[in-house]
XYZ file of N, CA and C in Angstrom:
465
model
N 120.964 34.049 89.728
C 120.423 35.223 89.062
C 121.385 35.666 87.955
N 120.833 35.999 86.797
C 121.630 36.427 85.649
C 121.975 37.904 85.775
N 123.203 38.253 85.420
C 123.633 39.647 85.491
C 123.044 40.468 84.354
N 122.622 41.682 84.695
C 122.209 42.653 83.678
C 123.474 43.362 83.219
N 123.809 43.189 81.943
C 125.048 43.785 81.435
C 124.791 44.993 80.539
N 123.516 45.235 80.209
C 123.185 46.389 79.370
C 121.757 46.818 79.684
N 121.547 48.135 79.797
C 120.206 48.699 79.979
C 119.961 49.753 78.911
N 118.731 49.770 78.420
C 118.284 50.799 77.490
C 117.035 51.453 78.050
N 116.829 52.697 77.708
C 115.599 53.421 78.031
C 114.982 53.857 76.719
N 113.722 53.461 76.479
C 113.042 53.787 75.229
C 111.685 54.374 75.524
N 111.202 55.212 74.607
C 109.914 55.874 74.798
C 108.916 55.480 73.722
N 107.736 55.091 74.168
C 106.570 55.071 73.296
C 106.100 56.517 73.372
N 106.559 57.319 72.426
C 106.491 58.775 72.539
C 105.310 59.343 71.763
N 104.372 59.935 72.499
C 103.182 60.498 71.879
C 103.279 62.009 71.808
N 102.808 62.542 70.674
C 102.668 63.980 70.472
C 101.301 64.165 69.827
N 100.353 64.661 70.604
C 98.976 64.706 70.128
C 98.495 63.284 69.932
N 97.934 62.986 68.744
C 97.459 61.639 68.431
C 98.447 60.880 67.559
N 99.713 61.293 67.610
C 100.734 60.653 66.787
C 101.817 60.026 67.646
N 102.398 58.957 67.100
C 103.542 58.288 67.702
C 104.787 58.814 66.994
N 105.756 59.288 67.777
C 106.998 59.822 67.221
C 108.053 58.712 67.267
N 108.593 58.391 66.101
C 109.577 57.322 65.955
C 110.784 57.832 65.174
N 111.798 56.994 65.097
C 112.965 57.263 64.251
C 112.953 56.229 63.131
N 112.928 56.705 61.884
C 113.027 55.811 60.723
C 114.506 55.630 60.416
N 114.947 54.383 60.434
C 116.346 54.057 60.174
C 116.505 53.540 58.760
N 117.471 54.053 58.065
C 117.818 53.538 56.738
C 119.308 53.205 56.743
N 119.603 51.990 56.297
C 120.987 51.525 56.222
C 121.174 50.857 54.874
N 122.337 51.027 54.259
C 122.588 50.377 52.977
C 122.400 48.864 53.085
N 121.722 48.286 52.098
C 121.548 46.853 52.048
C 120.499 46.292 52.990
N 119.682 47.171 53.584
C 118.661 46.711 54.517
C 117.387 47.512 54.279
N 116.239 46.841 54.391
C 114.972 47.565 54.276
C 114.855 48.566 55.413
N 114.186 49.710 55.175
C 113.987 50.676 56.265
C 113.240 50.037 57.432
N 113.561 50.507 58.620
C 112.844 50.052 59.808
C 112.711 51.231 60.759
N 111.849 51.080 61.740
C 111.559 52.149 62.681
C 111.948 51.699 64.077
N 112.406 52.635 64.893
C 112.725 52.364 66.298
C 112.113 53.463 67.152
N 111.889 53.126 68.403
C 111.413 54.136 69.337
C 112.588 55.026 69.729
N 112.283 56.214 70.192
C 113.307 57.145 70.652
C 113.909 56.588 71.940
N 115.224 56.619 72.033
C 115.881 56.146 73.246
C 117.221 55.540 72.939
N 117.828 54.968 73.968
C 119.142 54.369 73.790
C 119.695 53.869 75.102
N 120.993 53.651 75.113
C 121.651 53.035 76.251
C 121.726 53.924 77.478
N 121.610 53.287 78.635
C 121.817 53.967 79.911
C 123.319 54.055 80.134
N 123.789 55.253 80.445
C 125.215 55.481 80.648
C 125.537 55.554 82.135
N 126.800 55.304 82.468
C 127.220 55.252 83.878
C 126.903 56.536 84.632
N 126.943 57.684 83.958
C 126.695 58.945 84.670
C 125.223 59.363 84.670
N 124.322 58.531 84.114
C 122.889 58.814 84.225
C 122.444 58.528 85.653
N 121.679 59.439 86.246
C 121.230 59.275 87.632
C 120.237 58.127 87.781
N 119.499 57.818 86.707
C 118.493 56.754 86.741
C 118.179 56.357 85.303
N 117.401 55.297 85.157
C 116.979 54.898 83.821
C 116.101 55.990 83.220
N 115.222 56.591 84.022
C 114.377 57.665 83.499
C 115.213 58.881 83.101
N 116.259 59.186 83.854
C 117.154 60.291 83.483
C 117.809 60.005 82.135
N 118.166 58.742 81.896
C 118.746 58.359 80.604
C 117.739 58.603 79.487
N 116.474 58.288 79.737
C 115.438 58.522 78.732
C 115.364 60.007 78.382
N 115.329 60.871 79.381
C 115.259 62.314 79.129
C 116.479 62.783 78.327
N 117.666 62.271 78.660
C 118.878 62.632 77.917
C 118.775 62.177 76.470
N 118.325 60.941 76.253
C 118.210 60.412 74.899
C 117.185 61.195 74.068
N 116.059 61.564 74.667
C 115.047 62.352 73.947
C 115.642 63.687 73.524
N 116.457 64.289 74.392
C 117.093 65.549 74.007
C 118.123 65.318 72.903
N 118.950 64.274 73.035
C 119.971 64.007 72.018
C 119.359 63.727 70.655
N 118.285 62.924 70.619
C 117.733 62.476 69.341
C 116.714 63.434 68.734
N 116.043 64.229 69.558
C 114.986 65.114 69.053
C 115.157 66.573 69.437
N 116.127 66.885 70.300
C 116.143 68.212 70.906
C 114.868 68.386 71.723
N 114.377 67.273 72.283
C 113.059 67.251 72.895
C 113.065 67.208 74.404
N 111.910 67.602 74.952
C 111.646 67.509 76.391
C 110.346 66.746 76.574
N 110.300 65.961 77.649
C 109.116 65.179 77.945
C 108.240 65.897 78.963
N 106.951 65.817 78.731
C 105.972 66.321 79.685
C 105.873 65.355 80.859
N 105.826 64.054 80.546
C 105.787 63.020 81.573
C 106.217 61.696 80.959
N 106.640 60.785 81.819
C 107.052 59.458 81.373
C 106.726 58.456 82.470
N 106.138 57.333 82.073
C 105.791 56.259 83.010
C 106.340 54.947 82.467
N 107.039 54.196 83.315
C 107.531 52.881 82.928
C 106.342 51.953 82.733
N 106.244 51.333 81.538
C 105.079 50.482 81.247
C 105.438 49.055 80.831
N 106.719 48.799 80.519
C 107.053 47.482 79.961
C 108.559 47.258 80.043
N 108.938 45.998 80.121
C 110.347 45.613 80.044
C 110.503 44.571 78.949
N 111.604 44.649 78.230
C 111.961 43.623 77.244
C 113.332 43.107 77.649
N 113.465 41.784 77.757
C 114.727 41.160 78.131
C 115.385 40.576 76.887
N 116.646 40.898 76.703
C 117.426 40.392 75.577
C 118.518 39.478 76.112
N 118.630 38.290 75.544
C 119.714 37.375 75.910
C 120.991 37.861 75.219
N 122.005 38.175 76.006
C 123.275 38.651 75.477
C 124.393 37.751 75.972
N 125.522 37.809 75.284
C 126.659 37.026 75.743
C 127.132 37.588 77.079
N 127.169 36.753 78.090
C 127.629 37.184 79.410
C 126.531 37.684 80.322
N 125.274 37.680 79.869
C 124.195 38.154 80.731
C 122.974 38.538 79.933
N 122.216 39.467 80.469
C 121.007 39.923 79.784
C 121.037 41.436 79.597
N 120.270 41.867 78.622
C 120.020 43.282 78.426
C 118.565 43.549 78.771
N 118.304 44.676 79.383
C 116.937 45.048 79.733
C 116.605 46.372 79.054
N 115.522 46.339 78.267
C 115.008 47.561 77.657
C 113.832 48.036 78.509
N 113.994 49.210 79.111
C 112.954 49.828 79.930
C 112.104 50.675 78.991
N 110.837 50.307 78.838
C 109.953 50.985 77.895
C 109.028 51.919 78.671
N 109.116 53.195 78.358
C 108.291 54.214 78.995
C 107.211 54.677 78.029
N 106.028 54.935 78.548
C 105.021 55.677 77.796
C 105.274 57.136 78.141
N 105.386 57.991 77.125
C 105.766 59.379 77.379
C 105.008 60.323 76.447
N 104.825 61.529 76.937
C 104.201 62.583 76.150
C 105.264 63.640 75.893
N 105.389 64.042 74.614
C 106.371 65.047 74.205
C 105.872 66.434 74.575
N 106.709 67.190 75.268
C 106.369 68.572 75.615
C 106.816 69.528 74.514
N 108.049 69.322 74.029
C 108.581 70.199 72.984
C 109.680 69.458 72.228
N 109.955 69.972 71.008
C 110.978 69.361 70.171
C 111.595 70.443 69.297
N 112.920 70.422 69.211
C 113.659 71.349 68.356
C 114.783 70.556 67.687
N 114.511 70.078 66.466
C 115.483 69.206 65.798
C 116.833 69.882 65.607
N 116.871 71.212 65.584
C 118.148 71.914 65.444
C 119.016 71.755 66.693
N 118.415 71.353 67.809
C 119.151 71.206 69.066
C 119.662 69.781 69.293
N 119.421 68.878 68.334
C 119.869 67.488 68.517
C 121.378 67.433 68.707
N 121.811 66.536 69.580
C 123.245 66.441 69.875
C 123.789 65.031 69.734
N 122.954 64.047 69.402
C 123.400 62.659 69.370
C 124.514 62.412 68.373
N 125.479 61.580 68.769
C 126.624 61.276 67.900
C 126.193 60.578 66.616
N 125.005 59.919 66.642
C 124.559 59.203 65.444
C 124.338 60.133 64.251
N 124.093 61.423 64.512
C 123.805 62.359 63.419
C 125.074 62.860 62.733
N 126.222 62.597 63.343
C 127.489 63.041 62.753
C 128.277 61.880 62.157
N 127.674 60.684 62.100
C 128.364 59.507 61.576
C 127.554 58.914 60.433
N 127.786 59.396 59.193
C 126.997 58.915 58.058
C 127.060 57.406 57.879
N 128.149 56.768 58.318
C 128.271 55.321 58.168
C 127.224 54.559 58.997
N 126.580 55.233 59.961
C 125.544 54.587 60.769
C 124.191 54.591 60.070
N 124.105 55.239 58.907
C 122.847 55.270 58.167
C 122.006 56.469 58.540
N 120.775 56.497 57.985
C 119.903 57.644 58.192
C 119.043 57.515 59.435
N 118.799 58.655 60.076
C 117.925 58.774 61.244
C 116.927 59.875 60.932
N 115.726 59.497 60.578
C 114.707 60.486 60.209
C 113.560 60.425 61.224
N 113.209 61.580 61.762
C 112.074 61.625 62.680
C 110.810 61.371 61.869
N 110.001 60.439 62.352
C 108.776 60.065 61.648
C 107.606 60.119 62.627
N 106.450 60.469 62.098
C 105.224 60.488 62.897
C 104.215 59.578 62.219
N 103.563 58.758 63.013
C 102.514 57.893 62.487
C 101.309 58.014 63.411
N 100.107 57.768 62.881
C 98.936 57.792 63.758
C 99.123 56.775 64.886
N 98.696 57.137 66.077
C 98.844 56.221 67.210
C 97.650 55.275 67.250
N 97.697 54.311 66.330
C 96.670 53.275 66.258
C 97.364 51.930 66.132
N 96.674 50.882 66.559
C 97.227 49.535 66.443
C 97.526 49.206 64.983
N 96.629 49.607 64.076
C 96.816 49.306 62.656
C 98.078 49.961 62.104
N 98.289 51.233 62.433
C 99.469 51.944 61.918
C 100.748 51.309 62.445
N 100.759 50.912 63.720
C 101.949 50.288 64.302
C 102.210 48.932 63.659
N 101.156 48.156 63.423
C 101.330 46.833 62.799
C 101.861 46.949 61.369
N 101.557 48.059 60.676
C 102.000 48.247 59.294
C 103.475 48.633 59.182
N 104.100 48.998 60.288
C 105.504 49.404 60.280
C 106.409 48.210 60.535
N 107.635 48.339 60.094
C 108.674 47.384 60.466
C 109.347 47.964 61.720
N 108.598 47.935 62.849
C 109.072 48.527 64.105
C 109.894 47.494 64.866
N 111.085 47.905 65.274
C 112.001 47.022 65.995
C 112.111 47.454 67.453
N 112.241 46.530 68.373
C 112.109 45.092 68.185
C 110.642 44.701 68.025
N 110.380 43.555 67.394
C 108.993 43.126 67.171
C 108.172 43.032 68.457
N 108.826 42.673 69.578
C 108.110 42.597 70.856
C 107.509 43.944 71.230
N 108.223 45.027 70.914
C 107.715 46.359 71.233
C 106.515 46.692 70.346
N 106.594 46.360 69.073
C 105.473 46.613 68.163
C 104.231 45.867 68.646
N 104.404 44.623 69.064
C 103.271 43.829 69.549
C 102.679 44.440 70.817
N 103.537 44.872 71.736
C 103.071 45.480 72.985
C 102.279 46.753 72.701
N 102.811 47.615 71.833
C 102.111 48.868 71.517
C 100.766 48.570 70.866
N 100.755 47.698 69.854
C 99.510 47.406 69.135
C 98.448 46.828 70.065
N 98.857 46.042 71.056
C 97.904 45.420 71.974
C 97.431 46.364 73.078
N 98.112 47.506 73.255
C 97.844 48.359 74.417
C 97.692 49.840 74.090
N 97.262 50.191 72.878
C 97.226 51.612 72.508
C 96.349 52.435 73.456
N 95.168 51.947 73.798
C 94.288 52.719 74.687
C 94.919 52.907 76.061
N 95.487 51.843 76.611
C 96.105 51.930 77.938
C 97.296 52.881 77.922
N 98.111 52.824 76.877
C 99.284 53.697 76.784
C 98.849 55.157 76.729
N 97.862 55.466 75.898
C 97.368 56.845 75.807
C 96.823 57.305 77.154
N 96.127 56.434 77.846
C 95.574 56.773 79.150
C 96.674 57.061 80.167
N 97.734 56.251 80.148
C 98.839 56.419 81.092
C 99.498 57.785 80.933
N 99.729 58.216 79.697
C 100.444 59.488 79.519
C 99.537 60.701 79.702
N 98.233 60.489 79.718
C 97.311 61.612 79.839
C 96.623 61.715 81.197
N 96.837 60.742 82.085
C 96.178 60.740 83.385
C 97.229 60.687 84.474
N 97.349 61.742 85.296
C 98.307 61.697 86.393
C 97.994 60.530 87.339
N 99.036 59.861 87.788
C 98.869 58.735 88.710
C 98.584 59.263 90.092
N 97.608 58.678 90.738
C 97.302 59.044 92.120
C 97.194 57.782 92.950
N 97.841 57.771 94.090
C 97.727 56.645 95.029
C 96.320 56.594 95.581
N 95.861 55.392 95.924
C 94.598 55.296 96.647
C 93.543 54.743 95.828
């Protein structure tokens, strides 16, 4: 069995009928978009707890609900990285409350909150990274919307 050496928690984050993303701009590179989220830290109680922390750091946001819907495995030196992809609904956002270190380091480039219609076409038109995530979202928009809007019940 291969060791997991890195974990990330990311959100396919919906607010109304829009997908909330981060537009990244870096010198010498075309703009690209990423989902809200980041690395799981040693003091996070769980991967989902890491997601909630990252949403607060990057958006000053709180989630109404989050459901794990997908995993992406990355081959890394010394093991694998696992990106835990959650479908989530945004409860609130206050950009003035953002605390992420990325906002205080201009050398990391720009981080702009972006909203796009939550449609397969809109997602396909973006340079959304990683490409596997863009493909998953575009292929599953109805299911993702259903997951974040319908409470799960056993039985």
